[in-house]
């Protein structure tokens, strides 16, 4: 096998096959190439057979790419390789071994976030707890965090520090009982139960330790504690583990990722070899130097210096604008100019810190009739009509799945109301039966009237008939059988609305997806299909060549790259997010997120910020992000497109900088007051909105004040209006505090 296309450091990582290895891979340094060549080299050197190597990553897309590359290098069938996500690997193990835990069967269902939420609401109902006191989503987050930390309900209770924690522990315990009764696992259970399986059954652990002679982990900086335990247990016998990652790209602490896993790797494996990949193949020199300068302000990192042989490239454009509409029009205007120059839409991506920021860009892109797609929003499989069909599929596969039963018992409408469902649920609870079995039992008594019993019997008949067909039909044929027996398509056609027509189109898309699945899979069973779709996201199916602008959060952009990137809303309080103002570790993660966003750009990078924007319906005035000040001036071109406001009068002038959006002349707007909303359109089609009221209020970002207790500081954020006006001040001693302006005395300095 030839390694000529690898650089010296990459080749060193590929050839060091024995023992623990940490590959610190900077952004765009070819880590996927190293992983795939390392797998291929292990096989080529006869160190291991393909099925004796376990390689795990975080997305199906990355796993698929690795498989395809190894297959290309060695001409090896990809189905011999264990290259998958953490969750997919654990599903394979649990399907084989879970019965020894005594509470599940191999036909378990995997619950997604919506299913989890339904189960938590069911738990709260059983406990008779108010959802306003214990919010379901908050409970879902706490339980998920506990599982990611390896805590069972019993361990969680032991760590409880308050009565609220004790209630959460009880909720967690009851929620888990509901899942066990339904033979269902949530996403976090996949890892937690695999680790428990290994810990409680050493013979099974040894079986997989002997099977996987070599283990590789991609994006190691994103692993949480339970993922860390999973890998630590697997490699504890042979220590042949290679982890590839970059602590500068650790951005998922909010979902349990622990940066200390990569920072402490050498302590976990004292004999570990460390290799740094510092040559970037993706971005221009200016982008690399600017991004490196920003992340260098962090303390929790291993020293490294990215470099590139690419050209210097264009300067970064740091653009200052008036508000979020002005920002969106500028970005879309730049894309329009590029289109006229012959650049295709698939070259552009817009990154933002929060999902709410996408709305204005969608509005302006539609005005310009520019095609776009939002990634990281609603997954195709989370759409209502798709969830309905999947619920039928899951109940056919697992008759104990109560969440699916509740979803479809009256879908399409068959006259089974809430009162009847409550009776089934009560009977289920009292007799410890799955809902489907409880429904079969309850119609045999006198609890329900004859008409209602008939409707339930008809529903049960549909499920039983489809279950019989399940074994003889592939998933696509079974899908058509479900539509035929339930009359689901007929139900949607009868609604005859734009929404129902759209839902029918989605069902047609599902039919196509099922056809493709049947064509590609040798074992195209209902269970393999349900397993596959439970572990995918819309980013897994992204096609970089599709001709539209791609919109996504900065978190969703991880692992991707685009020629032209717009990072918008780069302002204090928004990015870095306000939560980062009070916590050192949070601020470092926000800075890493900025670094990730910047290093997605290959050719050009725009970073924009606005004077004001509406957040949750209220105007907010923020300073430019501190991250912009951390970029050395030699790498940037600053463009100020703001209009000047003073003494309740508007003064707007045309900018002269290259790349600026056209701007109205001052004489066109002179004398206009700022009361209400003014809208004007200049000859080139740009509209300018003013949705702010100028007052004599002394509070605005950048003004220095003195507080009687905290001393001197500068206003870094203003939000709200009149008596609800709040100011956030960064004091000279480093403290950051928020005040209600009308109830605090300040001295302007």
Short mmCIF file of N, CA and C in Angstrom, two decimals, residues 35-177:
data_model
loop_
_atom_site.label_atom_id
_atom_site.label_comp_id
_atom_site.label_asym_id
_atom_site.label_seq_id
_atom_site.Cartn_x
_atom_site.Cartn_y
_atom_site.Cartn_z
N UNK A 35 -7.07 8.58 9.46
CA UNK A 35 -7.86 7.48 10.00
C UNK A 35 -8.07 6.37 8.98
N UNK A 36 -8.43 6.76 7.76
CA UNK A 36 -8.72 5.74 6.74
C UNK A 36 -7.45 4.99 6.33
N UNK A 37 -6.34 5.71 6.17
CA UNK A 37 -5.09 5.03 5.81
C UNK A 37 -4.58 4.16 6.96
N UNK A 38 -4.84 4.59 8.18
CA UNK A 38 -4.42 3.78 9.33
C UNK A 38 -5.20 2.46 9.37
N UNK A 39 -6.52 2.52 9.13
CA UNK A 39 -7.33 1.30 9.07
C UNK A 39 -6.82 0.41 7.94
N UNK A 40 -6.60 1.01 6.79
CA UNK A 40 -6.13 0.24 5.63
C UNK A 40 -4.76 -0.38 5.90
N UNK A 41 -3.90 0.36 6.60
CA UNK A 41 -2.55 -0.14 6.88
C UNK A 41 -2.59 -1.30 7.87
N UNK A 42 -3.47 -1.23 8.85
CA UNK A 42 -3.63 -2.34 9.81
C UNK A 42 -4.01 -3.63 9.08
N UNK A 43 -4.90 -3.49 8.11
CA UNK A 43 -5.34 -4.66 7.34
C UNK A 43 -4.24 -5.12 6.38
N UNK A 44 -3.60 -4.16 5.72
CA UNK A 44 -2.56 -4.47 4.74
C UNK A 44 -1.35 -5.14 5.41
N UNK A 45 -1.02 -4.70 6.64
CA UNK A 45 0.11 -5.27 7.37
C UNK A 45 -0.27 -6.55 8.11
N UNK A 46 -1.54 -6.97 7.91
CA UNK A 46 -2.06 -8.19 8.54
C UNK A 46 -2.00 -8.13 10.07
N UNK A 47 -2.11 -6.93 10.61
CA UNK A 47 -2.22 -6.76 12.06
C UNK A 47 -3.60 -7.19 12.55
N UNK A 48 -4.60 -7.03 11.69
CA UNK A 48 -5.97 -7.38 12.06
C UNK A 48 -6.80 -7.60 10.82
N UNK A 49 -7.82 -8.45 10.96
CA UNK A 49 -8.80 -8.60 9.89
C UNK A 49 -9.75 -7.40 9.95
N UNK A 50 -10.49 -7.13 8.86
CA UNK A 50 -11.37 -5.95 8.85
C UNK A 50 -12.34 -5.90 10.03
N UNK A 51 -12.91 -7.05 10.41
CA UNK A 51 -13.90 -7.04 11.49
C UNK A 51 -13.27 -7.00 12.88
N UNK A 52 -11.93 -6.94 12.95
CA UNK A 52 -11.23 -6.84 14.24
C UNK A 52 -10.80 -5.42 14.55
N UNK A 53 -11.25 -4.48 13.72
CA UNK A 53 -10.94 -3.06 13.93
C UNK A 53 -12.24 -2.31 14.18
N UNK A 54 -12.29 -1.58 15.27
CA UNK A 54 -13.46 -0.75 15.57
C UNK A 54 -13.08 0.71 15.41
N UNK A 55 -13.76 1.40 14.51
CA UNK A 55 -13.54 2.84 14.33
C UNK A 55 -14.87 3.55 14.58
N UNK A 56 -14.86 4.51 15.50
CA UNK A 56 -16.10 5.21 15.83
C UNK A 56 -15.94 6.70 15.61
N UNK A 57 -17.03 7.30 15.18
CA UNK A 57 -17.08 8.75 14.97
C UNK A 57 -18.45 9.25 15.40
N UNK A 58 -18.78 10.49 15.07
CA UNK A 58 -20.00 11.08 15.61
C UNK A 58 -21.13 11.25 14.61
N UNK A 59 -20.86 11.11 13.33
CA UNK A 59 -21.92 11.25 12.34
C UNK A 59 -21.88 10.09 11.37
N UNK A 60 -23.04 9.71 10.88
CA UNK A 60 -23.12 8.66 9.88
C UNK A 60 -22.39 9.07 8.61
N UNK A 61 -22.43 10.38 8.32
CA UNK A 61 -21.77 10.88 7.11
C UNK A 61 -20.27 10.63 7.18
N UNK A 62 -19.66 10.93 8.34
CA UNK A 62 -18.22 10.71 8.51
C UNK A 62 -17.89 9.22 8.45
N UNK A 63 -18.73 8.40 9.07
CA UNK A 63 -18.51 6.94 9.05
C UNK A 63 -18.59 6.40 7.62
N UNK A 64 -19.59 6.89 6.89
CA UNK A 64 -19.78 6.44 5.51
C UNK A 64 -18.57 6.84 4.64
N UNK A 65 -18.08 8.06 4.86
CA UNK A 65 -16.93 8.53 4.08
C UNK A 65 -15.69 7.70 4.38
N UNK A 66 -15.48 7.36 5.65
CA UNK A 66 -14.32 6.54 6.02
C UNK A 66 -14.41 5.15 5.38
N UNK A 67 -15.59 4.55 5.45
CA UNK A 67 -15.79 3.23 4.86
C UNK A 67 -15.47 3.25 3.37
N UNK A 68 -15.99 4.27 2.69
CA UNK A 68 -15.80 4.34 1.24
C UNK A 68 -14.33 4.52 0.88
N UNK A 69 -13.62 5.31 1.69
CA UNK A 69 -12.20 5.53 1.40
C UNK A 69 -11.37 4.27 1.61
N UNK A 70 -11.64 3.54 2.72
CA UNK A 70 -10.91 2.30 2.97
C UNK A 70 -11.21 1.29 1.87
N UNK A 71 -12.47 1.22 1.48
CA UNK A 71 -12.87 0.30 0.41
C UNK A 71 -12.13 0.62 -0.88
N UNK A 72 -11.95 1.91 -1.16
CA UNK A 72 -11.26 2.33 -2.39
C UNK A 72 -9.78 1.98 -2.33
N UNK A 73 -9.16 2.15 -1.15
CA UNK A 73 -7.73 1.88 -1.01
C UNK A 73 -7.43 0.39 -1.15
N UNK A 74 -8.27 -0.46 -0.54
CA UNK A 74 -7.98 -1.90 -0.46
C UNK A 74 -8.88 -2.76 -1.33
N UNK A 75 -9.84 -2.16 -2.03
CA UNK A 75 -10.84 -2.92 -2.79
C UNK A 75 -11.51 -3.95 -1.89
N UNK A 76 -11.98 -3.46 -0.73
CA UNK A 76 -12.53 -4.32 0.30
C UNK A 76 -14.03 -4.07 0.45
N UNK A 77 -14.86 -5.11 0.57
CA UNK A 77 -16.29 -4.88 0.81
C UNK A 77 -16.50 -4.10 2.10
N UNK A 78 -17.26 -3.03 2.04
CA UNK A 78 -17.40 -2.14 3.19
C UNK A 78 -18.15 -2.78 4.34
N UNK A 79 -18.97 -3.82 4.08
CA UNK A 79 -19.77 -4.39 5.15
C UNK A 79 -18.94 -5.26 6.10
N UNK A 80 -17.64 -5.46 5.78
CA UNK A 80 -16.76 -6.19 6.69
C UNK A 80 -16.18 -5.29 7.78
N UNK A 81 -16.37 -3.97 7.64
CA UNK A 81 -15.74 -3.02 8.55
C UNK A 81 -16.70 -2.57 9.66
N UNK A 82 -16.18 -2.46 10.87
CA UNK A 82 -16.94 -1.86 11.98
C UNK A 82 -16.57 -0.37 12.04
N UNK A 83 -17.03 0.38 11.08
CA UNK A 83 -16.83 1.83 11.08
C UNK A 83 -18.20 2.46 11.21
N UNK A 84 -18.47 3.08 12.34
CA UNK A 84 -19.81 3.61 12.59
C UNK A 84 -19.77 4.64 13.70
N UNK A 85 -20.93 5.19 14.03
CA UNK A 85 -21.02 6.11 15.16
C UNK A 85 -20.96 5.30 16.46
N UNK A 86 -20.72 5.99 17.56
CA UNK A 86 -20.77 5.34 18.87
C UNK A 86 -22.10 4.61 19.05
N UNK A 87 -23.19 5.32 18.73
CA UNK A 87 -24.51 4.76 18.98
C UNK A 87 -24.79 3.54 18.10
N UNK A 88 -24.38 3.60 16.85
CA UNK A 88 -24.59 2.45 15.95
C UNK A 88 -23.80 1.24 16.42
N UNK A 89 -22.57 1.46 16.88
CA UNK A 89 -21.76 0.35 17.39
C UNK A 89 -22.43 -0.29 18.59
N UNK A 90 -22.95 0.53 19.49
CA UNK A 90 -23.60 0.00 20.69
C UNK A 90 -24.90 -0.73 20.34
N UNK A 91 -25.62 -0.24 19.33
CA UNK A 91 -26.84 -0.94 18.91
C UNK A 91 -26.49 -2.35 18.45
N UNK A 92 -25.42 -2.49 17.66
CA UNK A 92 -25.02 -3.82 17.18
C UNK A 92 -24.72 -4.76 18.35
N UNK A 93 -24.00 -4.23 19.33
CA UNK A 93 -23.64 -5.06 20.49
C UNK A 93 -24.88 -5.43 21.29
N UNK A 94 -25.77 -4.46 21.50
CA UNK A 94 -26.96 -4.72 22.30
C UNK A 94 -27.93 -5.67 21.61
N UNK A 95 -28.05 -5.58 20.31
CA UNK A 95 -28.93 -6.51 19.59
C UNK A 95 -28.47 -7.96 19.84
N UNK A 96 -27.17 -8.15 20.03
CA UNK A 96 -26.63 -9.49 20.23
C UNK A 96 -26.68 -9.92 21.70
N UNK A 97 -26.51 -8.95 22.62
CA UNK A 97 -26.24 -9.33 24.00
C UNK A 97 -27.25 -8.85 25.04
N UNK A 98 -28.20 -8.00 24.71
CA UNK A 98 -28.99 -7.29 25.70
C UNK A 98 -29.82 -8.20 26.59
N UNK A 99 -30.15 -9.38 26.11
CA UNK A 99 -31.03 -10.26 26.90
C UNK A 99 -30.43 -10.66 28.24
N UNK A 100 -29.09 -10.62 28.36
CA UNK A 100 -28.48 -11.01 29.63
C UNK A 100 -28.77 -10.00 30.74
N UNK A 101 -29.18 -8.76 30.34
CA UNK A 101 -29.54 -7.77 31.35
C UNK A 101 -30.90 -8.06 31.97
N UNK A 102 -31.70 -8.88 31.30
CA UNK A 102 -32.94 -9.37 31.89
C UNK A 102 -34.15 -8.48 31.76
N UNK A 103 -34.02 -7.30 31.19
CA UNK A 103 -35.16 -6.38 31.12
C UNK A 103 -35.58 -6.03 29.71
N UNK A 104 -34.78 -6.42 28.71
CA UNK A 104 -35.08 -6.06 27.33
C UNK A 104 -34.91 -7.28 26.43
N UNK A 105 -35.52 -7.21 25.25
CA UNK A 105 -35.29 -8.22 24.22
C UNK A 105 -34.56 -7.55 23.05
N UNK A 106 -33.96 -8.34 22.16
CA UNK A 106 -33.22 -7.75 21.03
C UNK A 106 -34.09 -6.93 20.08
N UNK A 107 -35.42 -7.06 20.18
CA UNK A 107 -36.31 -6.30 19.28
C UNK A 107 -36.65 -4.93 19.84
N UNK A 108 -35.80 -4.42 20.74
CA UNK A 108 -36.10 -3.13 21.37
C UNK A 108 -36.27 -2.00 20.35
N UNK A 109 -37.12 -1.05 20.73
CA UNK A 109 -37.33 0.17 19.94
C UNK A 109 -36.37 1.25 20.44
N UNK A 110 -35.93 2.11 19.53
CA UNK A 110 -35.08 3.25 19.91
C UNK A 110 -35.93 4.52 19.86
N UNK A 111 -36.08 5.18 20.99
CA UNK A 111 -36.88 6.40 21.07
C UNK A 111 -36.04 7.62 20.70
N UNK A 112 -36.61 8.47 19.85
CA UNK A 112 -35.96 9.75 19.56
C UNK A 112 -36.38 10.78 20.61
N UNK A 113 -35.96 12.03 20.43
CA UNK A 113 -36.23 13.05 21.45
C UNK A 113 -37.72 13.29 21.66
N UNK A 114 -38.49 13.29 20.59
CA UNK A 114 -39.93 13.49 20.74
C UNK A 114 -40.58 12.33 21.49
N UNK A 115 -40.12 11.12 21.21
CA UNK A 115 -40.65 9.96 21.92
C UNK A 115 -40.28 10.01 23.40
N UNK A 116 -39.05 10.41 23.67
CA UNK A 116 -38.61 10.56 25.06
C UNK A 116 -39.50 11.55 25.80
N UNK A 117 -39.78 12.67 25.13
CA UNK A 117 -40.61 13.70 25.75
C UNK A 117 -42.01 13.16 26.04
N UNK A 118 -42.55 12.38 25.12
CA UNK A 118 -43.87 11.78 25.34
C UNK A 118 -43.83 10.84 26.55
N UNK A 119 -42.76 10.06 26.66
CA UNK A 119 -42.64 9.13 27.79
C UNK A 119 -42.48 9.88 29.11
N UNK A 120 -41.76 11.00 29.09
CA UNK A 120 -41.59 11.81 30.31
C UNK A 120 -42.92 12.43 30.72
N UNK A 121 -43.68 12.91 29.76
CA UNK A 121 -45.01 13.46 30.08
C UNK A 121 -45.92 12.38 30.65
N UNK A 122 -45.82 11.19 30.12
CA UNK A 122 -46.60 10.06 30.64
C UNK A 122 -46.18 9.77 32.09
N UNK A 123 -44.87 9.85 32.36
CA UNK A 123 -44.35 9.63 33.71
C UNK A 123 -44.89 10.68 34.68
N UNK A 124 -44.85 11.94 34.26
CA UNK A 124 -45.36 13.02 35.11
C UNK A 124 -46.84 12.83 35.41
N UNK A 125 -47.56 12.34 34.41
CA UNK A 125 -48.99 12.09 34.60
C UNK A 125 -49.21 10.99 35.62
N UNK A 126 -48.42 9.92 35.54
CA UNK A 126 -48.55 8.82 36.49
C UNK A 126 -48.20 9.27 37.91
N UNK A 127 -47.22 10.18 38.02
CA UNK A 127 -46.82 10.68 39.33
C UNK A 127 -47.74 11.79 39.84
N UNK A 128 -48.63 12.25 38.94
CA UNK A 128 -49.53 13.35 39.26
C UNK A 128 -48.76 14.63 39.62
N UNK A 129 -47.71 14.87 38.85
CA UNK A 129 -46.89 16.08 39.05
C UNK A 129 -47.22 17.10 37.97
N UNK A 130 -47.24 18.36 38.34
CA UNK A 130 -47.60 19.45 37.45
C UNK A 130 -46.43 19.74 36.48
N UNK A 131 -46.73 19.78 35.18
CA UNK A 131 -45.69 20.09 34.18
C UNK A 131 -45.15 21.51 34.31
N UNK A 132 -45.89 22.38 35.00
CA UNK A 132 -45.40 23.75 35.20
C UNK A 132 -44.34 23.79 36.30
N UNK A 133 -44.36 22.80 37.18
CA UNK A 133 -43.37 22.72 38.25
C UNK A 133 -42.15 21.93 37.79
N UNK A 134 -42.40 20.76 37.21
CA UNK A 134 -41.33 19.94 36.61
C UNK A 134 -41.52 19.99 35.10
N UNK A 135 -40.79 20.87 34.44
CA UNK A 135 -40.98 21.03 33.00
C UNK A 135 -40.43 19.81 32.27
N UNK A 136 -41.21 19.21 31.35
CA UNK A 136 -40.77 17.99 30.66
C UNK A 136 -39.42 18.11 29.96
N UNK A 137 -39.19 19.24 29.28
CA UNK A 137 -37.92 19.36 28.56
C UNK A 137 -36.75 19.50 29.53
N UNK A 138 -36.97 20.18 30.65
CA UNK A 138 -35.91 20.29 31.66
C UNK A 138 -35.61 18.92 32.25
N UNK A 139 -36.66 18.14 32.49
CA UNK A 139 -36.47 16.78 33.01
C UNK A 139 -35.74 15.91 32.00
N UNK A 140 -36.10 16.05 30.74
CA UNK A 140 -35.44 15.30 29.67
C UNK A 140 -33.94 15.61 29.65
N UNK A 141 -33.60 16.88 29.79
CA UNK A 141 -32.20 17.29 29.78
C UNK A 141 -31.44 16.74 30.98
N UNK A 142 -32.06 16.78 32.18
CA UNK A 142 -31.41 16.28 33.39
C UNK A 142 -31.17 14.78 33.30
N UNK A 143 -32.16 14.05 32.81
CA UNK A 143 -32.01 12.60 32.70
C UNK A 143 -30.93 12.25 31.68
N UNK A 144 -30.92 12.97 30.55
CA UNK A 144 -29.91 12.74 29.53
C UNK A 144 -28.51 13.00 30.08
N UNK A 145 -28.38 14.09 30.82
CA UNK A 145 -27.07 14.43 31.40
C UNK A 145 -26.63 13.35 32.39
N UNK A 146 -27.57 12.85 33.19
CA UNK A 146 -27.25 11.80 34.15
C UNK A 146 -26.74 10.55 33.43
N UNK A 147 -27.41 10.17 32.35
CA UNK A 147 -27.00 8.97 31.61
C UNK A 147 -25.64 9.17 30.95
N UNK A 148 -25.40 10.37 30.43
CA UNK A 148 -24.11 10.64 29.81
C UNK A 148 -22.97 10.63 30.82
N UNK A 149 -23.31 10.85 32.09
CA UNK A 149 -22.32 10.77 33.17
C UNK A 149 -22.22 9.36 33.75
N UNK A 150 -23.01 8.42 33.20
CA UNK A 150 -22.97 7.05 33.66
C UNK A 150 -23.78 6.78 34.91
N UNK A 151 -24.75 7.66 35.23
CA UNK A 151 -25.52 7.55 36.46
C UNK A 151 -26.84 6.83 36.23
N UNK A 152 -27.07 5.75 36.97
CA UNK A 152 -28.38 5.10 37.01
C UNK A 152 -29.28 5.92 37.93
N UNK A 153 -30.60 5.65 37.96
CA UNK A 153 -31.47 6.37 38.89
C UNK A 153 -31.00 6.27 40.34
N UNK A 154 -30.48 5.11 40.74
CA UNK A 154 -30.03 4.91 42.11
C UNK A 154 -28.80 5.77 42.41
N UNK A 155 -27.85 5.80 41.48
CA UNK A 155 -26.65 6.63 41.66
C UNK A 155 -27.00 8.11 41.63
N UNK A 156 -27.97 8.46 40.77
CA UNK A 156 -28.41 9.85 40.68
C UNK A 156 -29.00 10.30 42.02
N UNK A 157 -29.78 9.42 42.66
CA UNK A 157 -30.40 9.75 43.95
C UNK A 157 -29.33 9.96 45.03
N UNK A 158 -28.28 9.15 45.00
CA UNK A 158 -27.22 9.28 46.00
C UNK A 158 -26.50 10.62 45.89
N UNK A 159 -26.48 11.18 44.68
CA UNK A 159 -25.81 12.46 44.47
C UNK A 159 -26.73 13.66 44.65
N UNK A 160 -28.02 13.40 44.95
CA UNK A 160 -29.01 14.48 45.08
C UNK A 160 -28.60 15.45 46.18
N UNK A 161 -28.68 16.74 45.87
CA UNK A 161 -28.31 17.78 46.84
C UNK A 161 -29.50 18.60 47.31
N UNK A 162 -30.70 18.29 46.78
CA UNK A 162 -31.88 19.06 47.14
C UNK A 162 -33.12 18.19 46.95
N UNK A 163 -34.25 18.67 47.45
CA UNK A 163 -35.50 17.94 47.28
C UNK A 163 -35.88 17.88 45.80
N UNK A 164 -35.50 18.92 45.04
CA UNK A 164 -35.77 18.92 43.60
C UNK A 164 -35.00 17.79 42.92
N UNK A 165 -33.73 17.61 43.32
CA UNK A 165 -32.92 16.52 42.77
C UNK A 165 -33.54 15.17 43.11
N UNK A 166 -34.08 15.06 44.31
CA UNK A 166 -34.72 13.80 44.74
C UNK A 166 -35.95 13.51 43.89
N UNK A 167 -36.71 14.57 43.58
CA UNK A 167 -37.88 14.38 42.71
C UNK A 167 -37.43 13.97 41.30
N UNK A 168 -36.34 14.57 40.82
CA UNK A 168 -35.80 14.20 39.52
C UNK A 168 -35.36 12.73 39.50
N UNK A 169 -34.78 12.28 40.61
CA UNK A 169 -34.35 10.89 40.70
C UNK A 169 -35.55 9.95 40.63
N UNK A 170 -36.64 10.32 41.30
CA UNK A 170 -37.86 9.51 41.26
C UNK A 170 -38.45 9.51 39.85
N UNK A 171 -38.43 10.68 39.20
CA UNK A 171 -38.93 10.79 37.83
C UNK A 171 -38.08 9.92 36.90
N UNK A 172 -36.78 10.00 37.05
CA UNK A 172 -35.84 9.21 36.24
C UNK A 172 -36.14 7.71 36.41
N UNK A 173 -36.34 7.28 37.66
CA UNK A 173 -36.61 5.86 37.94
C UNK A 173 -37.90 5.40 37.27
N UNK A 174 -38.97 6.22 37.41
CA UNK A 174 -40.25 5.84 36.82
C UNK A 174 -40.21 5.90 35.30
N UNK A 175 -39.51 6.89 34.76
CA UNK A 175 -39.35 7.01 33.31
C UNK A 175 -38.65 5.77 32.76
N UNK A 176 -37.61 5.32 33.46
CA UNK A 176 -36.88 4.15 33.01
C UNK A 176 -37.75 2.90 33.06
N UNK A 177 -38.63 2.83 34.06
CA UNK A 177 -39.55 1.69 34.16
C UNK A 177 -40.52 1.67 32.98
#
